PDB file of C-alpha atoms in Angstrom:
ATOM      1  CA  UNK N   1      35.070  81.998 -72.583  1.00  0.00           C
ATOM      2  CA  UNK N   2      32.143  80.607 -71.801  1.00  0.00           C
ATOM      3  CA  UNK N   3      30.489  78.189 -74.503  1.00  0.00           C
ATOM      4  CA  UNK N   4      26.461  77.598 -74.848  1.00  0.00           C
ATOM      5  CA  UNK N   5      24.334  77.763 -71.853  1.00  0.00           C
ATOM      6  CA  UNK N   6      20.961  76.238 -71.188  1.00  0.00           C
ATOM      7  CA  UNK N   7      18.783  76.224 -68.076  1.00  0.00           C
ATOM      8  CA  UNK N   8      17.212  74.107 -66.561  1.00  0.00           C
ATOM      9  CA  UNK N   9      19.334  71.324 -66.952  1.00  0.00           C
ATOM     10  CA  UNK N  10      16.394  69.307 -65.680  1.00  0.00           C
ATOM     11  CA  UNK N  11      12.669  70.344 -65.853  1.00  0.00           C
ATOM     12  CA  UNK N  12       9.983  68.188 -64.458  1.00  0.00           C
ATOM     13  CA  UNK N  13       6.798  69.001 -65.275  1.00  0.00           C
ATOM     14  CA  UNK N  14       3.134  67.093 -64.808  1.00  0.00           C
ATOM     15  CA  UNK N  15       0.898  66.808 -67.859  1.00  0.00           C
ATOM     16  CA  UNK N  16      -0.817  69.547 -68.982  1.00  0.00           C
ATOM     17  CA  UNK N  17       1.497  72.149 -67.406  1.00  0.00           C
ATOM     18  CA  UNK N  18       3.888  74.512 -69.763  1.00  0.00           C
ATOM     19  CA  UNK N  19       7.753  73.923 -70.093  1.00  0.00           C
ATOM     20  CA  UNK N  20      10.183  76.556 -70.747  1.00  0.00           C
ATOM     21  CA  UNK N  21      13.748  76.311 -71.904  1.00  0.00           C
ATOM     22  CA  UNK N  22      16.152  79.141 -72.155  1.00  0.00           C
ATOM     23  CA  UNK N  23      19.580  79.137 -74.365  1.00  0.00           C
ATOM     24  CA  UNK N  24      22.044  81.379 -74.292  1.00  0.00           C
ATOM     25  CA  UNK N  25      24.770  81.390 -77.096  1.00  0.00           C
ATOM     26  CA  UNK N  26      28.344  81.830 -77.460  1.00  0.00           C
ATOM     27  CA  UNK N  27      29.717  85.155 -76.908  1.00  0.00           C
ATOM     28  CA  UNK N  28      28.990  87.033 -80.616  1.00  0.00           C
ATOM     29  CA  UNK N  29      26.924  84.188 -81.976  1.00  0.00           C
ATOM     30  CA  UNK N  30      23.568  85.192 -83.132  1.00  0.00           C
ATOM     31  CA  UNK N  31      21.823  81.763 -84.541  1.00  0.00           C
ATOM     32  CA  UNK N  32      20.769  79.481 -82.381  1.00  0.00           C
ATOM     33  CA  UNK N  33      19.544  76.072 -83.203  1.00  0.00           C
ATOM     34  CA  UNK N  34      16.794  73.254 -81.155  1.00  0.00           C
ATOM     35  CA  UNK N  35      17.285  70.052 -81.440  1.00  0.00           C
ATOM     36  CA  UNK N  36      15.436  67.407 -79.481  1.00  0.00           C
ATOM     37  CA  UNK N  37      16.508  63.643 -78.574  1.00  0.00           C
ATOM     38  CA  UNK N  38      14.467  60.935 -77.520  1.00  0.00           C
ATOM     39  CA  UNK N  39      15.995  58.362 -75.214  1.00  0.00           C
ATOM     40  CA  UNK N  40      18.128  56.022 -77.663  1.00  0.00           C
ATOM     41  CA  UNK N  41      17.435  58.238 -80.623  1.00  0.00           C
ATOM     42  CA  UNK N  42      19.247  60.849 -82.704  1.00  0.00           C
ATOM     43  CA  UNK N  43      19.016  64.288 -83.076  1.00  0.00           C
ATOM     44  CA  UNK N  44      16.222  65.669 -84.249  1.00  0.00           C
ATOM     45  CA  UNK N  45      15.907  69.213 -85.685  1.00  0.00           C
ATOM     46  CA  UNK N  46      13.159  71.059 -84.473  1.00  0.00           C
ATOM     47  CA  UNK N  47      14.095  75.056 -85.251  1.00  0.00           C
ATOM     48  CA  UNK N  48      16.359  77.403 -86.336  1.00  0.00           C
ATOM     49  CA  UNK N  49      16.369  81.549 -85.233  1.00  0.00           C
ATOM     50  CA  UNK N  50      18.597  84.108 -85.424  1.00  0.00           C
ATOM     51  CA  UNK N  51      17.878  87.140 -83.284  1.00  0.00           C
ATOM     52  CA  UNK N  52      14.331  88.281 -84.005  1.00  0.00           C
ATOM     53  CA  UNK N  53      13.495  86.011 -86.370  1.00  0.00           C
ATOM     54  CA  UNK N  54      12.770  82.306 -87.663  1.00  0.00           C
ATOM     55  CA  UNK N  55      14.498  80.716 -90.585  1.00  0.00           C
ATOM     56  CA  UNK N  56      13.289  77.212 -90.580  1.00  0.00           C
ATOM     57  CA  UNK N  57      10.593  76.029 -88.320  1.00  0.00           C
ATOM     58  CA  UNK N  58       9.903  72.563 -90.250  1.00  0.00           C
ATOM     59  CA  UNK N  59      11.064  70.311 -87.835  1.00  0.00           C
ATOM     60  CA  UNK N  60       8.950  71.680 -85.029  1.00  0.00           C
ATOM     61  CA  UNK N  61       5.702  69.832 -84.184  1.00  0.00           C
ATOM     62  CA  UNK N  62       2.574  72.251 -85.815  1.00  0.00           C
ATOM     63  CA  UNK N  63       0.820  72.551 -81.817  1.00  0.00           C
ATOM     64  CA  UNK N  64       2.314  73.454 -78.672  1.00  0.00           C
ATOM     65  CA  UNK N  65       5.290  74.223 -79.684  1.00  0.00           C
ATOM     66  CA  UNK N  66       6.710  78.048 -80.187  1.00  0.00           C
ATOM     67  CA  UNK N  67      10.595  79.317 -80.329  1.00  0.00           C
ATOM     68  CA  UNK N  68      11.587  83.013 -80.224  1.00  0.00           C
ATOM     69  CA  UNK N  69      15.218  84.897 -80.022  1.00  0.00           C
ATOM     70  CA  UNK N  70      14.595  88.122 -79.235  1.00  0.00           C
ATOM     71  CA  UNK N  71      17.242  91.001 -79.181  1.00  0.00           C
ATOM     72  CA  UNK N  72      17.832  90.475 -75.791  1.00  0.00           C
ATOM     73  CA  UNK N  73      18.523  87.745 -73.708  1.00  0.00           C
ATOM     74  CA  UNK N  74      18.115  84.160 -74.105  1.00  0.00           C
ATOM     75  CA  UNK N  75      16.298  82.115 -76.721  1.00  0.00           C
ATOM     76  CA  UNK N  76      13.334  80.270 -75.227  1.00  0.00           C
ATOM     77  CA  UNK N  77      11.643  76.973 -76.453  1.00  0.00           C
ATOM     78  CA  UNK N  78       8.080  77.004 -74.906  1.00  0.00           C
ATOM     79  CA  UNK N  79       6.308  73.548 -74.669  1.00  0.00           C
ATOM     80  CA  UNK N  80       2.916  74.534 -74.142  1.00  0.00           C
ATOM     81  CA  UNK N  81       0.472  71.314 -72.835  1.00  0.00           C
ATOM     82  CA  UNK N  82       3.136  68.662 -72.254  1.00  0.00           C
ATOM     83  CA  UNK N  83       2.530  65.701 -72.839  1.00  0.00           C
ATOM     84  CA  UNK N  84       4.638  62.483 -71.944  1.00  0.00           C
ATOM     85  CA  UNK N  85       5.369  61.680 -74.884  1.00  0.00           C
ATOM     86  CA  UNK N  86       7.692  65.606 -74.574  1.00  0.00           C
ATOM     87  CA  UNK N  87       9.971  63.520 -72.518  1.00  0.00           C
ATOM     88  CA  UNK N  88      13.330  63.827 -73.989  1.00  0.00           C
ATOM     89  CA  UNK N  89      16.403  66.280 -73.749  1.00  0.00           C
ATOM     90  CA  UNK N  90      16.409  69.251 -75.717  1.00  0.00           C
ATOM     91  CA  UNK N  91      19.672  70.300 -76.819  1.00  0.00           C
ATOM     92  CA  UNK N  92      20.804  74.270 -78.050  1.00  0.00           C
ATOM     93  CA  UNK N  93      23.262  74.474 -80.757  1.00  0.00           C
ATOM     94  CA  UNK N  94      24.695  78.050 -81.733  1.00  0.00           C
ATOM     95  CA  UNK N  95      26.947  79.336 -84.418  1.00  0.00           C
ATOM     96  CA  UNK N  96      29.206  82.217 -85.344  1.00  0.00           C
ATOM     97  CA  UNK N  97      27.459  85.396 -86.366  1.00  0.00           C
ATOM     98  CA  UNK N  98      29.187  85.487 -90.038  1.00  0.00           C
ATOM     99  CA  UNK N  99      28.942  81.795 -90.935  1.00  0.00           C
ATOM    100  CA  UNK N 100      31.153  82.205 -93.739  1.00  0.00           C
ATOM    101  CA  UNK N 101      31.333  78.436 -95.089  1.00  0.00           C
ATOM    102  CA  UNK N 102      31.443  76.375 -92.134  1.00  0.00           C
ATOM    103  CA  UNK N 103      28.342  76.793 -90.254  1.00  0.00           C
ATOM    104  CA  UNK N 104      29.787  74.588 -86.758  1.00  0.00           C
ATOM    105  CA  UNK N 105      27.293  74.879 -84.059  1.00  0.00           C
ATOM    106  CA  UNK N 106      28.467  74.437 -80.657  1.00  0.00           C
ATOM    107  CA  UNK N 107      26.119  72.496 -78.481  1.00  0.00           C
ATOM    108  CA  UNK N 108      24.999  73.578 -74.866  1.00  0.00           C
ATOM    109  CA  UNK N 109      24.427  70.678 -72.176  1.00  0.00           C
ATOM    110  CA  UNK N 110      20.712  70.184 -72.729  1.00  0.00           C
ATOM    111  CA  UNK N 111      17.826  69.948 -70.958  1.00  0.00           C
ATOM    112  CA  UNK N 112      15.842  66.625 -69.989  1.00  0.00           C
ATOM    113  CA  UNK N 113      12.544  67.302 -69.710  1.00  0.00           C
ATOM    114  CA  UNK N 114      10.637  64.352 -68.129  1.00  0.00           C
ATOM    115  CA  UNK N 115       6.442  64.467 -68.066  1.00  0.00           C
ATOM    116  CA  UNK N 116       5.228  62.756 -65.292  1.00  0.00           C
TER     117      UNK N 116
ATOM    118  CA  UNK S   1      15.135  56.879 -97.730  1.00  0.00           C
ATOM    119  CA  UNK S   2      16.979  59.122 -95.021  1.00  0.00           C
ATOM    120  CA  UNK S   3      18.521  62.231 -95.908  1.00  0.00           C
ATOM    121  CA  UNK S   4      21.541  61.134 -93.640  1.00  0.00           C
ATOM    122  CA  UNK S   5      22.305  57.454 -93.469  1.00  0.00           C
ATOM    123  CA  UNK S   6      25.243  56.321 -91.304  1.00  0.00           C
ATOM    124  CA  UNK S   7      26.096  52.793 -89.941  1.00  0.00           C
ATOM    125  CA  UNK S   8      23.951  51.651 -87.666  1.00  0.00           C
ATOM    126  CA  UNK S   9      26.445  49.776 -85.625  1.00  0.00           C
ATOM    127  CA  UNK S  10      27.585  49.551 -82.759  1.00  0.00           C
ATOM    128  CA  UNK S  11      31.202  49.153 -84.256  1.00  0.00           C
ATOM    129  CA  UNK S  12      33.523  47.457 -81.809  1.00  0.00           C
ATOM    130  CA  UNK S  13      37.508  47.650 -82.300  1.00  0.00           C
ATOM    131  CA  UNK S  14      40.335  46.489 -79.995  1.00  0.00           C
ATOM    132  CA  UNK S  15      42.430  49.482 -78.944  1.00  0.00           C
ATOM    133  CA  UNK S  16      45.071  50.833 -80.713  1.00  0.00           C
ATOM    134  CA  UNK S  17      43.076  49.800 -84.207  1.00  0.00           C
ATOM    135  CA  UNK S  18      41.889  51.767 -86.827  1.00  0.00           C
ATOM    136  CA  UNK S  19      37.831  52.491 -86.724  1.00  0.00           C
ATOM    137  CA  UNK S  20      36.310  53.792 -89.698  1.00  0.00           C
ATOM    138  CA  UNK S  21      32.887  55.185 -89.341  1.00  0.00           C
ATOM    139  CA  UNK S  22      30.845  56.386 -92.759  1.00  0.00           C
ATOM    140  CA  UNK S  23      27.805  59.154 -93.515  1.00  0.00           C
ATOM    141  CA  UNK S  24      26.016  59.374 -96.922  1.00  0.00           C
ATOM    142  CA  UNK S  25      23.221  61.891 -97.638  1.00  0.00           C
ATOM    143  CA  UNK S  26      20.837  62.225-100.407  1.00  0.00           C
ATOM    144  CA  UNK S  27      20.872  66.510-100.890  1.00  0.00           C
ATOM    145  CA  UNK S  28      23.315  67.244-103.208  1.00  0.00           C
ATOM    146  CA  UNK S  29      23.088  70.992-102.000  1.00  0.00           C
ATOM    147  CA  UNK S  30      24.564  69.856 -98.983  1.00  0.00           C
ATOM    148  CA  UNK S  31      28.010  72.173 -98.476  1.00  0.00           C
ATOM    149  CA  UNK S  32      29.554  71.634 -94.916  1.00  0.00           C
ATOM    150  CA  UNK S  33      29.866  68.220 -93.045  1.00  0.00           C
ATOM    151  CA  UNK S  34      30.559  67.236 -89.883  1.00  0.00           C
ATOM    152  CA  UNK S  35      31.660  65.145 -87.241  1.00  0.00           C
ATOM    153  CA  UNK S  36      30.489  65.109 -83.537  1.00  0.00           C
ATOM    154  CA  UNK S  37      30.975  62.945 -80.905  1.00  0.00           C
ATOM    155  CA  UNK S  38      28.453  62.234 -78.235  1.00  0.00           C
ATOM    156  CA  UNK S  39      29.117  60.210 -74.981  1.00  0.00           C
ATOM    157  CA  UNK S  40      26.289  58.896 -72.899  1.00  0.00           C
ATOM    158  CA  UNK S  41      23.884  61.277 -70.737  1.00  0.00           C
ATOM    159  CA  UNK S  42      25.981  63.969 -72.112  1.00  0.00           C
ATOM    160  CA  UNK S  43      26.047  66.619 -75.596  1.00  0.00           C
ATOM    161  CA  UNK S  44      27.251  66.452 -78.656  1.00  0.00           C
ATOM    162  CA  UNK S  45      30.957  67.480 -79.387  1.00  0.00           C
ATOM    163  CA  UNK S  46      32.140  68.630 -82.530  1.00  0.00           C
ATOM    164  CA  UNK S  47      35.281  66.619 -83.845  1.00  0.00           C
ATOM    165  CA  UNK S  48      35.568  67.805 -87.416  1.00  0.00           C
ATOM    166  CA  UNK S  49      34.380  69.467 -89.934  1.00  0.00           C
ATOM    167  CA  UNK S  50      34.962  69.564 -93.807  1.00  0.00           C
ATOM    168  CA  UNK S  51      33.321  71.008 -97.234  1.00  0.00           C
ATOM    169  CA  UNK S  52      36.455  70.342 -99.565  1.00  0.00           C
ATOM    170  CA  UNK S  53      36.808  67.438-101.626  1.00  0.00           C
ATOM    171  CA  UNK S  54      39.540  64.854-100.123  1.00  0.00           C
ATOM    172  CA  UNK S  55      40.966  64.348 -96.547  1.00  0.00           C
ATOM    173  CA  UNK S  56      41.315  66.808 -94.020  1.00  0.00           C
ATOM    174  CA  UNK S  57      43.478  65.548 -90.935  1.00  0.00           C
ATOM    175  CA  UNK S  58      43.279  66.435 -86.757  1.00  0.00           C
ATOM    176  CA  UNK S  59      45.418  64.352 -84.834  1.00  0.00           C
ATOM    177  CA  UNK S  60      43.812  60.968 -84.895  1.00  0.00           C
ATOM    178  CA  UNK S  61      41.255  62.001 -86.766  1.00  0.00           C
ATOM    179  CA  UNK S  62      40.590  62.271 -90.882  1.00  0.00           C
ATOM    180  CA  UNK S  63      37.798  63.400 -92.182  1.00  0.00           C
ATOM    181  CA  UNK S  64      37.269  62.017 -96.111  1.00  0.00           C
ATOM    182  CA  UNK S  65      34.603  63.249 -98.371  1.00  0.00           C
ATOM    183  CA  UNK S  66      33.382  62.584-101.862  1.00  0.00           C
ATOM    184  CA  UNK S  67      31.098  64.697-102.714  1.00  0.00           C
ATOM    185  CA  UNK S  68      30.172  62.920-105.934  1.00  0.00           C
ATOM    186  CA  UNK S  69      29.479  59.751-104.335  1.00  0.00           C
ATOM    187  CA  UNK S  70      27.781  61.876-101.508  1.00  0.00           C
ATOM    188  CA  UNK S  71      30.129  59.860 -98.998  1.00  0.00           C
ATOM    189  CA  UNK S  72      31.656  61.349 -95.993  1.00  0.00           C
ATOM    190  CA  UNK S  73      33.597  59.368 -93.771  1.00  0.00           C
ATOM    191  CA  UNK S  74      35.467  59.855 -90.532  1.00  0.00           C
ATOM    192  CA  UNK S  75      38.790  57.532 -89.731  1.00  0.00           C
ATOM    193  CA  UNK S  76      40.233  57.445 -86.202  1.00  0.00           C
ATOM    194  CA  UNK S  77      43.886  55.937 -85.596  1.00  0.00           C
ATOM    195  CA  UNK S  78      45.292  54.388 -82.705  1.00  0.00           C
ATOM    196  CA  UNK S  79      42.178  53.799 -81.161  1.00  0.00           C
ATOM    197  CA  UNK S  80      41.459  54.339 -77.410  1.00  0.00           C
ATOM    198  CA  UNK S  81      38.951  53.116 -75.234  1.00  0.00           C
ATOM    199  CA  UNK S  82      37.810  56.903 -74.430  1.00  0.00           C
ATOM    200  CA  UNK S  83      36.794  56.784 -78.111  1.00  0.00           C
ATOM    201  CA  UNK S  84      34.025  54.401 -77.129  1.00  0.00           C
ATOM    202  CA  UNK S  85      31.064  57.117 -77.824  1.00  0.00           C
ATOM    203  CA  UNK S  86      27.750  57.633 -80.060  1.00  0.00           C
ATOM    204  CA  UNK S  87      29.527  59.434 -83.519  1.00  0.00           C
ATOM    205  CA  UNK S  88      26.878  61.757 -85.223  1.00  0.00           C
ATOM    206  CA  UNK S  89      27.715  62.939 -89.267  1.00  0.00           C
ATOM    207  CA  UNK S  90      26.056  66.052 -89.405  1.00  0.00           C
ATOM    208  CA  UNK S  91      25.181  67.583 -93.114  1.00  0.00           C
ATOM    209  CA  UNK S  92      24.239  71.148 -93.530  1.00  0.00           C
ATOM    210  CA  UNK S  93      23.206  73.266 -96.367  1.00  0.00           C
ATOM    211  CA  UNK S  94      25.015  76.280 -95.813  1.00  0.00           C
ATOM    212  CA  UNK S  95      22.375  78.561 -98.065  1.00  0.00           C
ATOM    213  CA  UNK S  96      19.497  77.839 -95.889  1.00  0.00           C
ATOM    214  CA  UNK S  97      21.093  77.197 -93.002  1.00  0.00           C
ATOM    215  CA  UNK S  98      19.336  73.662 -92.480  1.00  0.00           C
ATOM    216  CA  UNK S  99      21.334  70.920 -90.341  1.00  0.00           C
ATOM    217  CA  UNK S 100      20.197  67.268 -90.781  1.00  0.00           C
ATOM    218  CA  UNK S 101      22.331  64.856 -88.760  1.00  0.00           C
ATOM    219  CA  UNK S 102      22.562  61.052 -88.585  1.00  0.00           C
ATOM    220  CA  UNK S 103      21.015  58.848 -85.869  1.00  0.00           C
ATOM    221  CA  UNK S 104      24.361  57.874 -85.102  1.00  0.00           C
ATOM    222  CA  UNK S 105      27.226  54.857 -85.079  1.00  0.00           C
ATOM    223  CA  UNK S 106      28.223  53.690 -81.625  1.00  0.00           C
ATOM    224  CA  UNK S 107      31.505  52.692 -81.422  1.00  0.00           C
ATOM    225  CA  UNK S 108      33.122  50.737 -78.815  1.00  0.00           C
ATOM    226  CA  UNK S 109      37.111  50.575 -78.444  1.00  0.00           C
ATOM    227  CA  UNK S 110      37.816  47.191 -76.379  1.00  0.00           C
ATOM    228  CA  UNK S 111      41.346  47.623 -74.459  1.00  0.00           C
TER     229      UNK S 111
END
């Protein structure tokens, strides 16, 4: 049963270049969540999707930054520009298709992006 | 003010003790809470979760909220020094979906 899966686990990309994350949920999840941590920091929310569509963007900076889920295949978090200050893992949370009450997310293993 | 305010720690405990590690949040819409557990370098875990008044009990673990005092808390027993870890309280608003979480308590479990 394999649980949330992101790739790369590591990205390293020079200023100015683009950054793309994939995450692919649970088996019969369909909302997926961003977060992003800075080093020594919490977790920040950045987006929420559900397949073809955005609920709640407001945590994601207003440039650069873009998140689709289409119908098929993974959800990507494009980082368009990076800048070093983009340095920090980005974790993928998903959660069951009928939330019902509950609403757990699962996390996936992240990605650390570093900007050199 | 933060929407999700937790101890900012680090809490240290000698094994086999009781650590107690508390959450308040300021949106009263908030429905489901939760507990996750986050060791260094690596991604969050999910401990617990609750949205009924009272205690709810896993193991070592009890989750206690109070919804009119906005107060969630999260009790571990018995200690063990693989409890040392970043805890994150985690408040979501189950009609729009949002998730706010805490910047964290680190706890440390001495042996």
């Amino acid at each position: 049963n394999a649980g949330v899966m992101q790739n790369p686990r590591h990205l390293v990309r020079r200023r100015g270049q683009e950054a793309r994350l994939r995450c692919s949920p649970m088996k019969g999840h369909s909302h997926v969540y961003w977060y992003r941590q800075l080093p020594e920091e919490g977790l920040k929310f950045m987006v929420y999707l559900q397949k073809e569509n955005i609920i709640d963007e407001s945590g994601m900076p207003k440039e650069r930054f873009s998140a689709e889920f289409p119908k098929e295949g993974p959800s990507i978090l494009r980082i368009q520009q990076v800048v070093r200050g983009d340095s920090a893992a980005y974790f993928c949370a998903s959660s069951p298709t009928v939330p019902g009450i509950t609403y757990e997310q699962y996390f996936g293993p992240g990605t650390r992006l570093t900007v050199t | 003010q933060k929407e999700v305010e937790q101890n900012s720690g680090p809490l240290s405990v000698p094994e086999g003790a009781i650590a107690s590690l508390n959450c308040t949040y300021s949106d009263r819409g908030s429905q489901s809470f939760f507990w996750y557990r986050q060791y260094s370098g690596k991604s969050p875990e999910l401990i617990m979760f609750i949205y009924s008044n009272g205690d709810k009990e896993d193991g070592r673990f009890t989750a206690q909220l109070n919804k009119a005092s906005q107060y969630v808390s999260l009790l571990i027993r018995d200690s063990q020094p693989s409890d040392s870890a970043t805890y994150l309280c985690a408040v979501i608003d189950t009609n729009a979906g949002k998730s706010t979480f805490g910047d964290g308590t680190t706890l440390t479990v001495k042996p």
